[in-house]
Amino acid sequence: MKPSFEEYAMWLENEHHISLDQTIENNYKSASLLVREQLMESAFWTIISRDIKIMDEEYLLKTKGYNLFKEMMPPKIFIKPFDSFLLKTYRKNILNNDNFPNPPPDGWILPNNWFSRVNDIIRTSFVVKYLDGVEFLEDKIKSYCAECDLASGSDWEAREEGYYAVHINIRNNYEIPGIKWDTEVVDVSFEIQITTQLQDVIKNLMHKYYEKNRETIKSENIKWQWNYKSDEFATNYLGHILHYVEGMIMEIREKK
Amino acid sequence: MNDEFKTYLESIDLTKVMIERIANICDFYQDVLTAKKDNIKDIFISEFIDNEGNRIYEDLWLFSDNYFLVSANFIGEDNFNIAYSFRTLKNLKIDKINYDFVKANDNSRLYIMYKKEYGFQGTLKASKENCNHLMEIFKKCLLPNLI
C-alpha cells in the first residue's frame, strides 16, 4: 500500500535512511538560491532580458500591430518552495509510480540526485497576449538557447484538467552546496513556462486547487467529467473553455 | 537613416527591429523627394500610452521643406501619403497634460490637432519625452505652414 504524503517522511527514513530534517531543507534553500543567482547572471538570461522589446517588435511587425507581451519587463524567476518540491518528489516516487514499491523507471528521486531530477525548481513564466505568441516565443527562446549552447526541450502541455502551456526546460551546470556542504557541479533544469493571458488568470486562480488535488490518490471509479457538482468539473472545463475562446480570438484577429 | 533620427527613435523606446522598418519607409520617401529636389529634414512618431502603460506607435511623420510625408499605422500597414505643406494648415490646436512646453516627464502628454483645406485633419500625439520633440516639430514644421 502506498504511503500518504503525511507518511512520506517516515518512508524516506525507513527505506532510504534519509532524515527529512532542517539540514535537508536548508540545503535545498541555499542551493536553489545559488542556482537562481547564477542563472540571473548568465549570458542566456541577460540576452533574453535585453531582447524583450526586440521580440515584441518582431511579433508586432509579423502580426501587423499586435503586441506579444502584456508587460515589457523580464519576468521574475521563482524558486519552488520546499514543501511543493517535496510534494513533487512524493508524486514521482510514490503516487504516480506504477512500479511501487520498486523504483520509478529512472530510479528514486533522493537528495543525492533530486536537483537534477526535478525540472522546475527554478522557473519563470512568460505571458503572451495571443495564442500564436506561444509558438513564436518558444522559437525565439530556443534560438537563444542555441546561441548560448544550452540544451533545451519543450513540452506542449494540454492536460485533461484544462491546463494549457508550453514548458521549455533548459539544462545547464551549476555549482551548488551538496548535502555535506561540499561544492558540487550539478546539471539543473530551468523551466520557462509560456502561457496566454487568459490561461495565466486561471492558473493563478486554480494553483492552490491543483496543488491540493495532486496530494491525493484518486479513485479510479470517479470520473470528474460526469460529476458536475464537483470542483473539478467547473475548474477543469473553465480551462478548456478559455483555451477555446483564445482560439476564437485568433480567428477574429486573423480575419481583420 | 541618419544618426540623429536613430537617436530620436531609440529615445522613444524603439529597437533596431522597428528602426529598420522606419528606415525602409524613409528610403522610399527620400527617393520620391529626390525627384522633387527636396530632402527629409525631420521625423516624428505619433504615439500614445494605453491603459496598460504600453506605448502604442501609430503614425510616422516625415518633413521636408515643401512636403508632409505620412505613413499612417506604419506598423500594420503599407501606405504613403505625400502632401504639399507650404501654408496649407488652417488651424492648429494644442492640448497638453503635465507638460510646460519645456521639460517633459513620464506623465506628460501633448496633442496637436491640425486642420488643412478640404476637411483634412488629424492629431499628432506624444507622450513622455516625445512631447519635447513634438514641440520642436510644431515650431519648425507646423507653425510656419499656418495660413
Short mmCIF file of N, CA and C in Angstrom, two decimals, chain A residues 49-109:
data_model
loop_
_atom_site.label_atom_id
_atom_site.label_comp_id
_atom_site.label_asym_id
_atom_site.label_seq_id
_atom_site.Cartn_x
_atom_site.Cartn_y
_atom_site.Cartn_z
N SER A 49 16.56 39.01 -21.35
CA SER A 49 16.04 40.23 -20.69
C SER A 49 16.24 41.44 -21.57
N ARG A 50 17.39 41.49 -22.21
CA ARG A 50 17.71 42.62 -23.09
C ARG A 50 16.81 42.65 -24.31
N ASP A 51 16.42 41.50 -24.80
CA ASP A 51 15.71 41.42 -26.08
C ASP A 51 14.19 41.32 -25.97
N ILE A 52 13.65 41.58 -24.80
CA ILE A 52 12.18 41.50 -24.62
C ILE A 52 11.50 42.43 -25.63
N LYS A 53 11.98 43.66 -25.71
CA LYS A 53 11.35 44.64 -26.60
C LYS A 53 11.57 44.26 -28.06
N ILE A 54 12.74 43.73 -28.35
CA ILE A 54 13.02 43.31 -29.73
C ILE A 54 12.07 42.20 -30.15
N MET A 55 11.88 41.22 -29.27
CA MET A 55 10.95 40.12 -29.59
C MET A 55 9.54 40.67 -29.79
N ASP A 56 9.17 41.62 -28.94
CA ASP A 56 7.82 42.20 -29.05
C ASP A 56 7.67 42.91 -30.38
N GLU A 57 8.71 43.64 -30.79
CA GLU A 57 8.61 44.38 -32.06
C GLU A 57 8.61 43.43 -33.26
N GLU A 58 9.35 42.35 -33.17
CA GLU A 58 9.33 41.38 -34.27
C GLU A 58 7.93 40.79 -34.44
N TYR A 59 7.29 40.51 -33.32
CA TYR A 59 5.93 39.96 -33.36
C TYR A 59 4.95 41.04 -33.83
N LEU A 60 5.18 42.26 -33.37
CA LEU A 60 4.32 43.39 -33.75
C LEU A 60 4.32 43.57 -35.27
N LEU A 61 5.49 43.46 -35.88
CA LEU A 61 5.59 43.59 -37.33
C LEU A 61 4.97 42.38 -38.02
N LYS A 62 5.25 41.21 -37.48
CA LYS A 62 4.75 39.97 -38.10
C LYS A 62 3.22 39.95 -38.11
N THR A 63 2.62 40.44 -37.03
CA THR A 63 1.16 40.38 -36.90
C THR A 63 0.49 41.69 -37.32
N LYS A 64 1.32 42.63 -37.78
CA LYS A 64 0.83 43.93 -38.24
C LYS A 64 0.07 44.68 -37.15
N GLY A 65 0.68 44.69 -35.95
CA GLY A 65 0.17 45.63 -34.96
C GLY A 65 -0.27 45.04 -33.63
N TYR A 66 0.03 43.79 -33.36
CA TYR A 66 -0.36 43.19 -32.08
C TYR A 66 0.89 42.92 -31.24
N ASN A 67 0.82 43.37 -29.98
CA ASN A 67 1.95 43.16 -29.08
C ASN A 67 2.03 41.71 -28.64
N LEU A 68 3.28 41.26 -28.44
CA LEU A 68 3.48 39.90 -27.97
C LEU A 68 3.20 39.81 -26.47
N PHE A 69 3.76 40.80 -25.75
CA PHE A 69 3.70 40.75 -24.30
C PHE A 69 2.73 41.79 -23.76
N LYS A 70 2.20 41.47 -22.60
CA LYS A 70 1.42 42.46 -21.88
C LYS A 70 2.36 43.43 -21.16
N GLU A 71 3.46 42.89 -20.65
CA GLU A 71 4.44 43.74 -19.95
C GLU A 71 5.81 43.59 -20.59
N MET A 72 6.51 44.71 -20.71
CA MET A 72 7.81 44.71 -21.38
C MET A 72 8.96 44.53 -20.39
N MET A 73 8.71 43.78 -19.37
CA MET A 73 9.77 43.55 -18.39
C MET A 73 10.06 42.06 -18.35
N PRO A 74 11.31 41.67 -18.12
CA PRO A 74 11.56 40.24 -17.96
C PRO A 74 10.83 39.73 -16.72
N PRO A 75 10.27 38.55 -16.79
CA PRO A 75 9.52 38.03 -15.64
C PRO A 75 10.45 37.67 -14.48
N LYS A 76 9.87 37.54 -13.33
CA LYS A 76 10.66 37.15 -12.15
C LYS A 76 10.99 35.67 -12.25
N ILE A 77 12.11 35.33 -11.67
CA ILE A 77 12.49 33.91 -11.61
C ILE A 77 12.16 33.41 -10.21
N PHE A 78 11.36 32.38 -10.15
CA PHE A 78 10.89 31.86 -8.87
C PHE A 78 11.60 30.58 -8.50
N ILE A 79 11.68 30.37 -7.20
CA ILE A 79 12.20 29.12 -6.67
C ILE A 79 11.02 28.33 -6.12
N LYS A 80 10.96 27.08 -6.46
CA LYS A 80 9.86 26.24 -5.95
C LYS A 80 10.00 26.14 -4.43
N PRO A 81 8.96 26.44 -3.68
CA PRO A 81 9.05 26.30 -2.22
C PRO A 81 9.36 24.86 -1.84
N PHE A 82 10.05 24.69 -0.73
CA PHE A 82 10.49 23.35 -0.34
C PHE A 82 9.31 22.38 -0.21
N ASP A 83 8.21 22.84 0.34
CA ASP A 83 7.04 21.95 0.52
C ASP A 83 6.51 21.45 -0.83
N SER A 84 6.44 22.35 -1.78
CA SER A 84 5.96 21.96 -3.12
C SER A 84 6.95 21.01 -3.78
N PHE A 85 8.23 21.30 -3.56
CA PHE A 85 9.28 20.46 -4.13
C PHE A 85 9.17 19.05 -3.55
N LEU A 86 9.01 18.97 -2.25
CA LEU A 86 8.91 17.67 -1.59
C LEU A 86 7.68 16.91 -2.08
N LEU A 87 6.60 17.64 -2.26
CA LEU A 87 5.37 17.03 -2.77
C LEU A 87 5.61 16.44 -4.16
N LYS A 88 6.38 17.16 -4.96
CA LYS A 88 6.66 16.67 -6.31
C LYS A 88 7.49 15.37 -6.25
N THR A 89 8.46 15.32 -5.35
CA THR A 89 9.25 14.09 -5.24
C THR A 89 8.35 12.94 -4.76
N TYR A 90 7.42 13.25 -3.88
CA TYR A 90 6.46 12.25 -3.40
C TYR A 90 5.61 11.72 -4.55
N ARG A 91 5.15 12.62 -5.39
CA ARG A 91 4.32 12.20 -6.54
C ARG A 91 5.12 11.29 -7.46
N LYS A 92 6.38 11.64 -7.70
CA LYS A 92 7.18 10.84 -8.64
C LYS A 92 7.61 9.51 -8.02
N ASN A 93 7.97 9.56 -6.72
CA ASN A 93 8.45 8.34 -6.08
C ASN A 93 7.31 7.38 -5.72
N ILE A 94 6.18 7.94 -5.32
CA ILE A 94 5.12 7.12 -4.75
C ILE A 94 3.82 7.19 -5.56
N LEU A 95 3.18 8.34 -5.54
CA LEU A 95 1.81 8.49 -6.03
C LEU A 95 1.65 8.06 -7.48
N ASN A 96 2.52 8.58 -8.34
CA ASN A 96 2.39 8.29 -9.78
C ASN A 96 3.36 7.19 -10.22
N ASN A 97 3.96 6.51 -9.25
CA ASN A 97 4.92 5.45 -9.59
C ASN A 97 4.19 4.13 -9.72
N ASP A 98 4.00 3.69 -10.96
CA ASP A 98 3.28 2.43 -11.19
C ASP A 98 4.10 1.23 -10.76
N ASN A 99 5.39 1.43 -10.57
CA ASN A 99 6.26 0.31 -10.18
C ASN A 99 6.32 0.11 -8.67
N PHE A 100 5.73 1.03 -7.94
CA PHE A 100 5.86 1.00 -6.47
C PHE A 100 5.44 -0.37 -5.91
N PRO A 101 6.17 -0.97 -4.98
CA PRO A 101 7.25 -0.39 -4.14
C PRO A 101 8.64 -0.38 -4.78
N ASN A 102 8.71 -0.76 -6.07
CA ASN A 102 10.01 -0.63 -6.76
C ASN A 102 10.20 0.79 -7.26
N PRO A 103 11.44 1.11 -7.64
CA PRO A 103 11.70 2.50 -8.06
C PRO A 103 10.95 2.83 -9.35
N PRO A 104 10.71 4.13 -9.60
CA PRO A 104 10.18 4.53 -10.91
C PRO A 104 11.22 4.22 -11.98
N PRO A 105 10.85 4.28 -13.26
CA PRO A 105 11.76 3.87 -14.34
C PRO A 105 13.14 4.50 -14.30
N ASP A 106 13.24 5.77 -13.92
CA ASP A 106 14.55 6.43 -13.88
C ASP A 106 15.19 6.38 -12.50
N GLY A 107 14.62 5.63 -11.62
CA GLY A 107 15.21 5.50 -10.28
C GLY A 107 14.56 6.43 -9.28
N TRP A 108 14.87 6.19 -7.98
CA TRP A 108 14.31 7.03 -6.93
C TRP A 108 14.85 8.45 -7.04
N ILE A 109 13.99 9.38 -6.63
CA ILE A 109 14.41 10.78 -6.55
C ILE A 109 14.73 11.08 -5.09
#
